[in-house]
CSV table of C-alpha atoms in Angstrom, one decimal:
chain,number,residue,atom,x,y,z
C,1,UNK,CA,-33.0,35.3,17.6
C,2,UNK,CA,-32.8,38.1,15.4
C,3,UNK,CA,-32.5,37.1,11.5
C,4,UNK,CA,-28.8,38.9,11.0
C,5,UNK,CA,-27.6,36.6,14.2
C,6,UNK,CA,-29.2,33.2,12.4
C,7,UNK,CA,-27.9,34.7,9.3
C,8,UNK,CA,-24.4,34.8,10.9
C,9,UNK,CA,-24.9,31.3,12.8
C,10,UNK,CA,-25.2,29.9,9.6
C,11,UNK,CA,-22.8,31.6,8.1
C,12,UNK,CA,-19.8,30.8,11.1
C,13,UNK,CA,-20.9,26.8,10.8
C,14,UNK,CA,-20.7,26.8,7.0
C,15,UNK,CA,-17.5,28.2,7.1
C,16,UNK,CA,-16.5,26.1,9.7
C,17,UNK,CA,-17.2,23.2,7.6
C,18,UNK,CA,-15.6,23.9,4.4
C,19,UNK,CA,-12.5,24.3,6.7
C,20,UNK,CA,-12.5,21.5,8.0
C,21,UNK,CA,-13.8,19.7,4.8
C,22,UNK,CA,-11.2,21.4,3.3
C,23,UNK,CA,-7.8,20.2,5.6
C,24,UNK,CA,-9.5,16.5,5.2
C,25,UNK,CA,-9.0,17.0,1.4
C,26,UNK,CA,-6.1,18.9,1.6
C,27,UNK,CA,-4.3,16.4,3.4
C,28,UNK,CA,-5.6,13.1,1.6
C,29,UNK,CA,-5.1,14.6,-1.1
C,30,UNK,CA,-1.0,15.2,-0.1
C,31,UNK,CA,-1.0,11.4,0.7
C,32,UNK,CA,-2.3,10.1,-2.3
C,33,UNK,CA,0.4,12.3,-4.3
C,34,UNK,CA,3.0,10.7,-2.4
C,35,UNK,CA,1.5,7.4,-1.9
C,36,UNK,CA,-0.6,6.4,-4.2
C,37,UNK,CA,-3.1,5.4,-1.5
C,38,UNK,CA,-6.1,6.5,0.5
C,39,UNK,CA,-7.5,7.4,-3.0
C,40,UNK,CA,-11.6,6.1,-1.1
C,41,UNK,CA,-10.6,8.7,1.8
C,42,UNK,CA,-9.9,11.6,-1.1
C,43,UNK,CA,-12.7,11.2,-2.6
C,44,UNK,CA,-15.5,11.0,0.4
C,45,UNK,CA,-13.7,14.2,1.7
C,46,UNK,CA,-13.8,16.3,-1.9
C,47,UNK,CA,-17.3,15.2,-1.7
C,48,UNK,CA,-18.0,16.7,1.3
C,49,UNK,CA,-16.2,19.5,0.2
C,50,UNK,CA,-18.4,20.0,-2.5
C,51,UNK,CA,-21.2,19.8,-0.8
C,52,UNK,CA,-20.2,22.6,2.0
C,53,UNK,CA,-18.9,24.6,-0.8
C,54,UNK,CA,-23.2,24.6,-2.2
C,55,UNK,CA,-24.4,25.7,1.2
C,56,UNK,CA,-21.7,27.9,2.0
C,57,UNK,CA,-23.2,31.1,0.7
C,58,UNK,CA,-26.9,30.2,1.6
C,59,UNK,CA,-28.6,31.7,4.8
C,60,UNK,CA,-31.4,29.3,5.1
C,61,UNK,CA,-31.9,26.9,8.2
C,62,UNK,CA,-31.8,24.3,6.3
C,63,UNK,CA,-28.0,24.8,5.6
C,64,UNK,CA,-27.3,25.5,9.1
C,65,UNK,CA,-29.0,22.1,9.7
C,66,UNK,CA,-27.1,20.4,7.6
C,67,UNK,CA,-23.7,21.6,8.0
C,68,UNK,CA,-24.1,20.6,11.3
C,69,UNK,CA,-24.8,17.3,10.4
C,70,UNK,CA,-22.5,16.4,8.5
C,71,UNK,CA,-19.7,18.1,11.0
C,72,UNK,CA,-20.6,16.2,13.4
C,73,UNK,CA,-21.1,12.8,11.2
C,74,UNK,CA,-18.5,13.0,8.9
C,75,UNK,CA,-15.6,14.0,10.8
C,76,UNK,CA,-15.2,11.2,13.8
C,77,UNK,CA,-15.9,9.1,10.5
C,78,UNK,CA,-12.6,10.3,8.5
C,79,UNK,CA,-10.8,10.5,11.8
C,80,UNK,CA,-11.6,6.7,12.6
C,81,UNK,CA,-11.3,6.0,8.9
C,82,UNK,CA,-7.9,7.1,8.6
C,83,UNK,CA,-6.7,4.6,11.0
C,84,UNK,CA,-7.3,1.6,9.0
C,85,UNK,CA,-4.4,1.0,6.2
C,86,UNK,CA,-4.5,2.2,2.8
C,87,UNK,CA,-4.8,-0.3,0.0
C,88,UNK,CA,-1.9,0.9,-2.5
C,89,UNK,CA,-2.2,-0.1,-6.3
C,90,UNK,CA,0.2,0.0,-9.2
C,91,UNK,CA,2.3,2.7,-8.1
C,92,UNK,CA,4.5,3.4,-11.3
C,93,UNK,CA,6.7,7.1,-9.4
C,94,UNK,CA,10.1,5.8,-7.7
C,95,UNK,CA,9.6,9.5,-5.8
C,96,UNK,CA,7.2,7.6,-3.7
C,97,UNK,CA,9.1,4.4,-2.3
C,98,UNK,CA,10.4,6.4,1.1
C,99,UNK,CA,6.9,7.5,2.5
C,100,UNK,CA,5.0,4.4,1.2
C,101,UNK,CA,7.8,2.5,3.1
C,102,UNK,CA,6.8,4.8,5.8
C,103,UNK,CA,3.2,4.7,6.0
C,104,UNK,CA,2.9,0.8,4.8
C,105,UNK,CA,5.0,0.1,8.4
C,106,UNK,CA,2.9,1.8,10.3
C,107,UNK,CA,0.0,-0.4,9.6
C,108,UNK,CA,1.7,-3.4,8.8
C,109,UNK,CA,4.7,-3.2,11.1
C,110,UNK,CA,8.3,-2.7,10.4
C,111,UNK,CA,9.4,-6.1,9.5
C,112,UNK,CA,7.3,-5.9,6.1
C,113,UNK,CA,10.6,-4.1,4.2
C,114,UNK,CA,13.0,-5.7,6.9
C,115,UNK,CA,14.0,-7.7,3.2
C,116,UNK,CA,13.7,-4.8,1.0
C,117,UNK,CA,16.7,-2.1,-0.5
C,118,UNK,CA,16.7,0.8,2.0
C,119,UNK,CA,16.5,2.9,-0.4
C,120,UNK,CA,16.3,2.9,-4.7
C,121,UNK,CA,19.0,2.1,-6.6
C,122,UNK,CA,19.4,5.1,-9.6
C,123,UNK,CA,18.5,4.8,-13.1
C,124,UNK,CA,15.8,2.0,-12.5
C,125,UNK,CA,13.1,1.8,-14.8
C,126,UNK,CA,9.0,0.4,-14.4
C,127,UNK,CA,8.6,0.8,-10.6
C,128,UNK,CA,6.0,-0.3,-9.5
C,129,UNK,CA,4.7,-0.6,-5.8
C,130,UNK,CA,1.7,-2.7,-4.2
C,131,UNK,CA,0.4,-3.0,-1.0
C,132,UNK,CA,-2.9,-5.2,0.0
C,133,UNK,CA,-3.4,-4.9,3.9
C,134,UNK,CA,-4.7,-8.3,5.6
C,135,UNK,CA,-8.3,-8.1,5.8
C,136,UNK,CA,-10.6,-10.7,8.0
C,137,UNK,CA,-8.5,-14.1,7.3
C,138,UNK,CA,-7.0,-13.4,4.3
C,139,UNK,CA,-3.2,-12.6,4.4
C,140,UNK,CA,-2.3,-9.3,3.1
C,141,UNK,CA,0.9,-8.7,0.8
C,142,UNK,CA,3.5,-6.3,-0.5
C,143,UNK,CA,5.7,-6.1,-3.3
C,144,UNK,CA,7.8,-4.0,-5.1
C,145,UNK,CA,9.3,-4.9,-9.0
C,146,UNK,CA,12.0,-2.5,-11.1
C,147,UNK,CA,14.6,-2.7,-13.8
C,148,UNK,CA,17.8,-2.2,-13.5
C,149,UNK,CA,21.8,-2.3,-15.0
C,150,UNK,CA,23.8,-5.7,-14.8
C,151,UNK,CA,25.9,-4.1,-12.2
C,152,UNK,CA,22.6,-3.9,-9.5
C,153,UNK,CA,21.1,-7.6,-10.7
C,154,UNK,CA,24.8,-8.6,-9.9
C,155,UNK,CA,24.8,-6.7,-6.3
C,156,UNK,CA,21.7,-8.1,-5.2
C,157,UNK,CA,22.5,-11.6,-6.1
C,158,UNK,CA,25.5,-11.5,-4.4
C,159,UNK,CA,23.7,-9.8,-1.2
C,160,UNK,CA,20.4,-12.2,-1.1
C,161,UNK,CA,21.9,-15.5,-2.1
C,162,UNK,CA,24.0,-15.5,0.5
C,163,UNK,CA,21.3,-14.9,3.4
C,164,UNK,CA,18.8,-17.3,1.9
C,165,UNK,CA,16.4,-19.5,3.9
C,166,UNK,CA,15.9,-21.6,0.7
C,167,UNK,CA,16.3,-20.9,-3.3
C,168,UNK,CA,14.8,-21.8,-6.2
C,169,UNK,CA,13.6,-21.2,-9.5
C,170,UNK,CA,10.9,-19.4,-10.9
C,171,UNK,CA,9.6,-22.8,-12.6
C,172,UNK,CA,10.1,-24.3,-9.0
C,173,UNK,CA,7.3,-22.5,-7.7
C,174,UNK,CA,4.9,-23.6,-10.6
C,175,UNK,CA,1.2,-22.8,-11.1
C,176,UNK,CA,0.6,-23.0,-7.4
C,177,UNK,CA,3.7,-20.0,-6.6
C,178,UNK,CA,4.9,-22.3,-3.9
C,179,UNK,CA,7.8,-24.5,-3.4
C,180,UNK,CA,8.3,-27.6,-0.7
C,181,UNK,CA,11.4,-26.2,1.6
C,182,UNK,CA,13.4,-29.2,1.5
C,183,UNK,CA,16.7,-27.9,3.1
C,184,UNK,CA,19.8,-29.8,2.6
C,185,UNK,CA,18.0,-32.6,1.3
C,186,UNK,CA,15.8,-33.1,4.5
C,187,UNK,CA,12.5,-31.5,5.0
C,188,UNK,CA,10.7,-33.2,8.6
C,189,UNK,CA,8.3,-30.4,8.9
C,190,UNK,CA,7.1,-30.5,5.4
C,191,UNK,CA,6.6,-27.0,4.8
C,192,UNK,CA,5.6,-25.3,1.6
C,193,UNK,CA,6.4,-21.4,1.3
C,194,UNK,CA,4.1,-19.3,-0.7
C,195,UNK,CA,5.7,-16.5,-2.8
C,196,UNK,CA,3.6,-13.6,-4.3
C,197,UNK,CA,4.2,-11.7,-7.4
C,198,UNK,CA,2.4,-9.3,-9.5
C,199,UNK,CA,0.7,-10.1,-12.9
C,200,UNK,CA,3.0,-8.3,-14.4
C,201,UNK,CA,6.5,-9.3,-12.8
C,202,UNK,CA,5.2,-12.7,-13.3
C,203,UNK,CA,4.0,-12.6,-17.0
C,204,UNK,CA,7.5,-11.5,-18.0
C,205,UNK,CA,9.3,-13.4,-15.5
C,206,UNK,CA,11.6,-16.1,-17.0
C,207,UNK,CA,11.6,-19.4,-16.3
C,208,UNK,CA,15.1,-19.4,-14.8
C,209,UNK,CA,14.7,-16.6,-12.7
C,210,UNK,CA,16.0,-17.1,-8.9
C,211,UNK,CA,13.9,-17.2,-6.3
C,212,UNK,CA,15.3,-16.2,-2.6
C,213,UNK,CA,13.4,-17.5,-0.3
C,214,UNK,CA,14.7,-14.7,3.0
C,215,UNK,CA,11.7,-15.6,6.0
C,216,UNK,CA,9.0,-18.5,5.8
C,217,UNK,CA,6.6,-18.6,8.9
C,218,UNK,CA,3.8,-21.1,8.9
C,219,UNK,CA,1.2,-20.4,12.0
C,220,UNK,CA,-1.8,-22.4,10.9
C,221,UNK,CA,-3.1,-24.3,7.8
C,222,UNK,CA,-4.6,-21.1,6.8
C,223,UNK,CA,-2.0,-18.9,7.4
C,224,UNK,CA,1.5,-18.4,5.2
C,225,UNK,CA,4.5,-16.0,6.0
C,226,UNK,CA,6.9,-15.4,3.3
C,227,UNK,CA,9.6,-12.8,2.5
C,228,UNK,CA,11.3,-13.7,-0.9
C,229,UNK,CA,13.5,-11.8,-3.6
C,230,UNK,CA,13.4,-12.4,-7.1
C,231,UNK,CA,15.9,-11.6,-9.5
C,232,UNK,CA,15.7,-12.8,-13.5
C,233,UNK,CA,19.1,-11.8,-14.6
C,234,UNK,CA,17.6,-12.6,-17.9
C,235,UNK,CA,15.5,-9.4,-18.0
C,236,UNK,CA,17.6,-7.5,-15.7
C,237,UNK,CA,14.4,-8.0,-13.4
C,238,UNK,CA,13.4,-8.2,-9.3
C,239,UNK,CA,10.8,-8.1,-7.6
C,240,UNK,CA,10.9,-7.7,-3.4
C,241,UNK,CA,8.0,-9.6,-2.0
C,242,UNK,CA,6.1,-10.2,1.2
C,243,UNK,CA,2.7,-11.9,2.4
C,244,UNK,CA,1.6,-10.9,5.6
């Protein structure tokens, strides 16, 4: 093989690697901007792109071998990595909500947002969404909160108070963040519902905030699945939360 052919081959593979790395980086960057997740995948693909660019203008056999190894190794691993749910934490941009719902539902199921609003009210403040996928035997969670006007708080209070499985106050949850579901004074199953709240919301929440437990299922001594809505009319705050 002539040196000119080797140069062309090396250049071709390094260009191919750069293009593939660039596509992964661009895709994960867009998903990060629109959802707040995929940050680890973005860092890995961006690092790959930087290394690919370093060898783009080198014509040595080493550049060709390294490009081949990275292309064959990283591409399938990033594709496989994309199958795992992204962690979304402290996302403060309300425009992300529709795509965040879509992405989380793909990994976590459509029932994740069953008791969340289909769309956000206008004029809300302090939007925040946290999502942690289930890892090993630990339950994952999804929480979404914001501050809203009196009219929005009143509307949600009327809506969720009607369909709640059980109602209590934030003070009733105590330090354990759980409450004994005692429907009409009778509780033969001795069920405790755990409620997940993000730390910022919990710190600002008033003791008389209403907690509407919309769904609860306890499959084992380790797993408790709860959907709840916490409405604090004193501070005009509301949080939608799902464990599992």
